[in-house]
mmCIF file of C-alpha atoms in Angstrom:
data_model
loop_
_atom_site.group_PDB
_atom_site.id
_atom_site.type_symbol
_atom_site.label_atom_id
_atom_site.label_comp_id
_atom_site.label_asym_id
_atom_site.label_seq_id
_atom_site.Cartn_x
_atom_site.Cartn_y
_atom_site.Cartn_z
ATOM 1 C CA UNK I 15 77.259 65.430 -173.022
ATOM 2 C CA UNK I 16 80.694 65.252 -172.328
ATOM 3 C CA UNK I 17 83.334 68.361 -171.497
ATOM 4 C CA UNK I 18 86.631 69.288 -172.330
ATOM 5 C CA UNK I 19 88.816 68.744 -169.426
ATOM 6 C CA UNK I 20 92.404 69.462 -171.406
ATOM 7 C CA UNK I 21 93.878 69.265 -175.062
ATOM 8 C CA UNK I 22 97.674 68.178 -174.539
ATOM 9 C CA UNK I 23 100.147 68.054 -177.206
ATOM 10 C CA UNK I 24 101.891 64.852 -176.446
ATOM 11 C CA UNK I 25 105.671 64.632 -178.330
ATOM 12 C CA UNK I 26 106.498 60.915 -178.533
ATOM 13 C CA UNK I 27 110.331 58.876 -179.380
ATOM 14 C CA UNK I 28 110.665 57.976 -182.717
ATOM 15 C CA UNK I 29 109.921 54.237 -183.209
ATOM 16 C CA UNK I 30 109.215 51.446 -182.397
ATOM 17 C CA UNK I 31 109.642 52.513 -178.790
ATOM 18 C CA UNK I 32 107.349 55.395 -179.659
ATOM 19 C CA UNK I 33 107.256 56.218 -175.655
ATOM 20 C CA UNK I 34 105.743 59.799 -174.695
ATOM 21 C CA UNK I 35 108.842 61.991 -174.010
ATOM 22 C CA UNK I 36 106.771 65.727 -173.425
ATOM 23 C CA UNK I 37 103.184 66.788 -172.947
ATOM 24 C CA UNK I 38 102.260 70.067 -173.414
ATOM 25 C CA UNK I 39 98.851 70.603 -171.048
ATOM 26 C CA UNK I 40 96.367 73.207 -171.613
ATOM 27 C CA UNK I 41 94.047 72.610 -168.737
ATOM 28 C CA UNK I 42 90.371 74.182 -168.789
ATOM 29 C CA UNK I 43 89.470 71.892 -165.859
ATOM 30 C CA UNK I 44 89.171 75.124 -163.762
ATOM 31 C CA UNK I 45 85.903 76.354 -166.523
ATOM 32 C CA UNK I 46 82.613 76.024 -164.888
ATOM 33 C CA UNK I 47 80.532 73.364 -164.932
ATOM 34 C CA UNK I 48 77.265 74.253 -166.608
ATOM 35 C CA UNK I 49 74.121 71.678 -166.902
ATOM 36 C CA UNK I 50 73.250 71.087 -170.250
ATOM 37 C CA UNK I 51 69.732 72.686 -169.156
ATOM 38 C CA UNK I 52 71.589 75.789 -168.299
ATOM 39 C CA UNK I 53 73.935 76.300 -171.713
ATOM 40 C CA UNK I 54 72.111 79.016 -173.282
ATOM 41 C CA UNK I 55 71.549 80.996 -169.792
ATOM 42 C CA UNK I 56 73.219 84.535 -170.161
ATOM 43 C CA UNK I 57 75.642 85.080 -166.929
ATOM 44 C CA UNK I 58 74.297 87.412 -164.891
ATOM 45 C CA UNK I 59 76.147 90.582 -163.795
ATOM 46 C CA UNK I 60 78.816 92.179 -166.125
ATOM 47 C CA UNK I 61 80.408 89.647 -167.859
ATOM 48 C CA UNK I 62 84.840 90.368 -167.207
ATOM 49 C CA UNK I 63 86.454 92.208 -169.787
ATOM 50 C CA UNK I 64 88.186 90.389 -172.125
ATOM 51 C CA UNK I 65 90.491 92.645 -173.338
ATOM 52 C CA UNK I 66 93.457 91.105 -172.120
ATOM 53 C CA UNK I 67 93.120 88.365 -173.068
ATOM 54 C CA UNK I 68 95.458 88.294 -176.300
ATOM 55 C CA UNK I 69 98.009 90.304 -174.481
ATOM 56 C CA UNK I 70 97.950 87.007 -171.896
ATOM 57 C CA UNK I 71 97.884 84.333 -174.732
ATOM 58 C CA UNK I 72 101.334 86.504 -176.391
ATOM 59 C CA UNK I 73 102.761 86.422 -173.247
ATOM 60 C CA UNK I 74 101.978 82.795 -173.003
ATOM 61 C CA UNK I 75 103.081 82.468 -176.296
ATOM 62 C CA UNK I 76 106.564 84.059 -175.260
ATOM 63 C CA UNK I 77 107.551 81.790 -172.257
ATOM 64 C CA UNK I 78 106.551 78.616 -174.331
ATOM 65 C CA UNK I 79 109.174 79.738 -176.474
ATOM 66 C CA UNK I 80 111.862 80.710 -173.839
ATOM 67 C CA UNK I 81 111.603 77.463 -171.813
ATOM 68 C CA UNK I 82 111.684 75.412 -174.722
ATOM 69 C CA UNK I 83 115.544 76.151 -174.535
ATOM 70 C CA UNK I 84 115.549 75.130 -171.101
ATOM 71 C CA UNK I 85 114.131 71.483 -171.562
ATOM 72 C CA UNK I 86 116.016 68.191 -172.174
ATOM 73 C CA UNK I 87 116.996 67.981 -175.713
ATOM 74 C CA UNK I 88 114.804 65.914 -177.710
ATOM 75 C CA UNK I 89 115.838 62.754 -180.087
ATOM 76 C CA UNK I 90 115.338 63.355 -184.138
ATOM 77 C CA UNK I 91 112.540 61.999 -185.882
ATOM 78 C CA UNK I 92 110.151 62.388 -182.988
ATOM 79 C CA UNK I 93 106.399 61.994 -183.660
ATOM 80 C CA UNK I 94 103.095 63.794 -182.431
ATOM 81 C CA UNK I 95 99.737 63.847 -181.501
ATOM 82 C CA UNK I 96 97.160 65.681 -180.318
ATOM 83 C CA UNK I 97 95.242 64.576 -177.113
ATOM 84 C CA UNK I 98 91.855 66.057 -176.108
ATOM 85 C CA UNK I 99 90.990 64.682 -172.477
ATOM 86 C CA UNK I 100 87.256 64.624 -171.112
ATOM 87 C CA UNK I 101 86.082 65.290 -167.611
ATOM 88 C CA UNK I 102 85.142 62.242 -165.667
ATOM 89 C CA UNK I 103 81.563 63.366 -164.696
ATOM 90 C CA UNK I 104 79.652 60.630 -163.648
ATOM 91 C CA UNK I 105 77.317 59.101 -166.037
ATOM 92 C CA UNK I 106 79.356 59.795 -168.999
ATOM 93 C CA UNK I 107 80.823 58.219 -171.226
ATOM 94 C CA UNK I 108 83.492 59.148 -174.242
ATOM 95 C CA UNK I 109 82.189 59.299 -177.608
ATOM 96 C CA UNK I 110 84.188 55.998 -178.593
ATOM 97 C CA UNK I 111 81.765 53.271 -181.158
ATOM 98 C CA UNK I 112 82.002 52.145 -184.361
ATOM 99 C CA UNK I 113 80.909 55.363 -186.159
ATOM 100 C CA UNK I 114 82.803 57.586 -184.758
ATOM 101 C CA UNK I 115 86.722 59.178 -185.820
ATOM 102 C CA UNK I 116 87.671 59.602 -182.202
ATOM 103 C CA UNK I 117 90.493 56.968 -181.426
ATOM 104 C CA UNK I 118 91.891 56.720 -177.405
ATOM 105 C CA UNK I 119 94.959 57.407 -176.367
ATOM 106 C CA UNK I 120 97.410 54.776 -175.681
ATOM 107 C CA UNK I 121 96.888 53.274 -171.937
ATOM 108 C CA UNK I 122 99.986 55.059 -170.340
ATOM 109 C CA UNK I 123 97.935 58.383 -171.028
ATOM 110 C CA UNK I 124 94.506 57.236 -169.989
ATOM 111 C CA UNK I 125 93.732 57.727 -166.495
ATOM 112 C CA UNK I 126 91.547 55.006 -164.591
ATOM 113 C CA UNK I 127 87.939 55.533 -164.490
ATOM 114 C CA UNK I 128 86.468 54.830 -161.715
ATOM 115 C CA UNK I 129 83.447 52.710 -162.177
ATOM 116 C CA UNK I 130 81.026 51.030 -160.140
ATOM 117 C CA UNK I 131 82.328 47.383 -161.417
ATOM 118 C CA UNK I 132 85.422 47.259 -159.344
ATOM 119 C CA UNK I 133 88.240 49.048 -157.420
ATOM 120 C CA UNK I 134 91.587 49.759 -158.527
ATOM 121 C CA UNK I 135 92.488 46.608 -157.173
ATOM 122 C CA UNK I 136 90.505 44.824 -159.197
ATOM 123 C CA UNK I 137 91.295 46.823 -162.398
ATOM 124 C CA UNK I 138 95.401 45.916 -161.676
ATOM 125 C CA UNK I 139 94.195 41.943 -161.607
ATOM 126 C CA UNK I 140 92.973 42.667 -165.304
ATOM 127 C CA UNK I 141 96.022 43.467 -166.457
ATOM 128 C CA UNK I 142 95.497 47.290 -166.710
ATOM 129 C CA UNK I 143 97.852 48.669 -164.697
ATOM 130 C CA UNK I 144 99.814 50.260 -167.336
ATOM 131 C CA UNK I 145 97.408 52.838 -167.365
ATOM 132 C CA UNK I 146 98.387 56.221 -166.478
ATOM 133 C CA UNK I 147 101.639 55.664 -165.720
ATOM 134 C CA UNK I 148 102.816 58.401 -168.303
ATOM 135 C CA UNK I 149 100.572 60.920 -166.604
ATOM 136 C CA UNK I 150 102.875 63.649 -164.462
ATOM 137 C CA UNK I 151 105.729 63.226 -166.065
ATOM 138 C CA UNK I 152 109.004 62.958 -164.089
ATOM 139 C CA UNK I 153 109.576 66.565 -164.844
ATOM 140 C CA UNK I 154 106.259 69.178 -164.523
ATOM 141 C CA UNK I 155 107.212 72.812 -165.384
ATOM 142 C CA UNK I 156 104.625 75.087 -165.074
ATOM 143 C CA UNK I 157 104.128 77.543 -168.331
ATOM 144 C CA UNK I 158 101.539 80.245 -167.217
ATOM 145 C CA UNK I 159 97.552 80.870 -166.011
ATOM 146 C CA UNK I 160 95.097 82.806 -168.343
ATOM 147 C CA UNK I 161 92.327 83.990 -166.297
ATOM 148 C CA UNK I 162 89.014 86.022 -167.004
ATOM 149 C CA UNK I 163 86.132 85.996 -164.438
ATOM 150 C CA UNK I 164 85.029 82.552 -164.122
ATOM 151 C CA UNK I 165 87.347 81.140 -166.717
ATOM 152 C CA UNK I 166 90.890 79.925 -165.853
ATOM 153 C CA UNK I 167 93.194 78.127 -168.543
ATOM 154 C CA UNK I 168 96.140 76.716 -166.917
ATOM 155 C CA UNK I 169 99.318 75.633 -168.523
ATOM 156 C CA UNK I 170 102.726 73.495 -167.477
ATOM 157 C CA UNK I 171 105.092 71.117 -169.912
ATOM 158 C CA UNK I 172 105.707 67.288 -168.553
ATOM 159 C CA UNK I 173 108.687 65.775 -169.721
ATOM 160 C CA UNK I 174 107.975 62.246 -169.254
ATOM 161 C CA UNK I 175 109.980 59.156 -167.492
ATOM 162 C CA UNK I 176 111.186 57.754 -171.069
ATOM 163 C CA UNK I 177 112.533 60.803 -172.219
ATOM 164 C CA UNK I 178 115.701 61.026 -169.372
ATOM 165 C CA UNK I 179 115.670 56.703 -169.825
ATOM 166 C CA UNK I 180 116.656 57.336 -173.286
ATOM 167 C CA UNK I 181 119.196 59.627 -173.204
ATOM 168 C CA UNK I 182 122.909 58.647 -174.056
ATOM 169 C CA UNK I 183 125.262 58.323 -171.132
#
């Protein structure tokens, strides 16, 4: 079974560069790690309220919207996608194959696995060390945390490398 580790909302350059300019994070990598043995186990104690929580997600809401203003201006005719982002827990692996709709993301927004076939080392001598290097962003602004009990969703905006290379002057 995998888990969600985040779902980013990745704005990319119009093409054929097509290079990842923002990336909008919402991290859950802070939820709890449950067995799959264990997913149908009430928690025990009194579970946090949650009624907060849609006052947090408007506020989140809100200061998405005022630091949009405050980010480098985007080119026209940008393009999209939506990136969901598994945890690396050992002994699984992404629900790529044949059959299935999921498609990965391009290699400068994959981070390196690390595997039991080779180091890092030997994954640069194959030719993969593009990968990641869109990750961080040259610019990381954090947005705002959304907490109850146990369960923390974190949020920040990365305006990526290719998005200051771009711009005129």
């Amino acid at each position: 079974m995998c888990a969600l580790s985040a779902v980013s909302l990745v704005i990319h350059a119009p093409p054929p560069s097509s290079t990842p300019l923002e990336r909008y994070v919402f991290s859950t990598a802070a939820f709890p790690s449950v067995p799959s043995s264990e997913l149908l186990t009430s928690f025990t104690g009194n579970p946090p309220p949650a009624t907060d929580l849609p006052e947090q997600f408007r506020a989140t809401i809100a200061r998405l919207s005022t630091l949009s203003s405050s980010l480098s201006p985007l080119p026209s005719d940008c393009s999209f996608n939506l990136m969901m982002e598994l945890r690396d827990d050992a002994g699984v692996q992404p629900p790529l194959g044949p059959t299935t709709p999921w498609i990965a993301a391009e290699p400068g927004l994959q981070k390196q696995r690390k595997t039991n076939a080779g180091s890092s080392n030997e994954i640069e001598a194959q030719g993969r060390s593009k990968m990641g290097r869109d990750l961080g962003g040259a610019k990381t602004t954090p947005v705002r945390n959304v907490e109850s009990g146990a369960f923390a969703l974190e949020m920040w905006i990365e305006e990526g490398q290719g998005k200051f290379d771009e711009q005129p002057g």
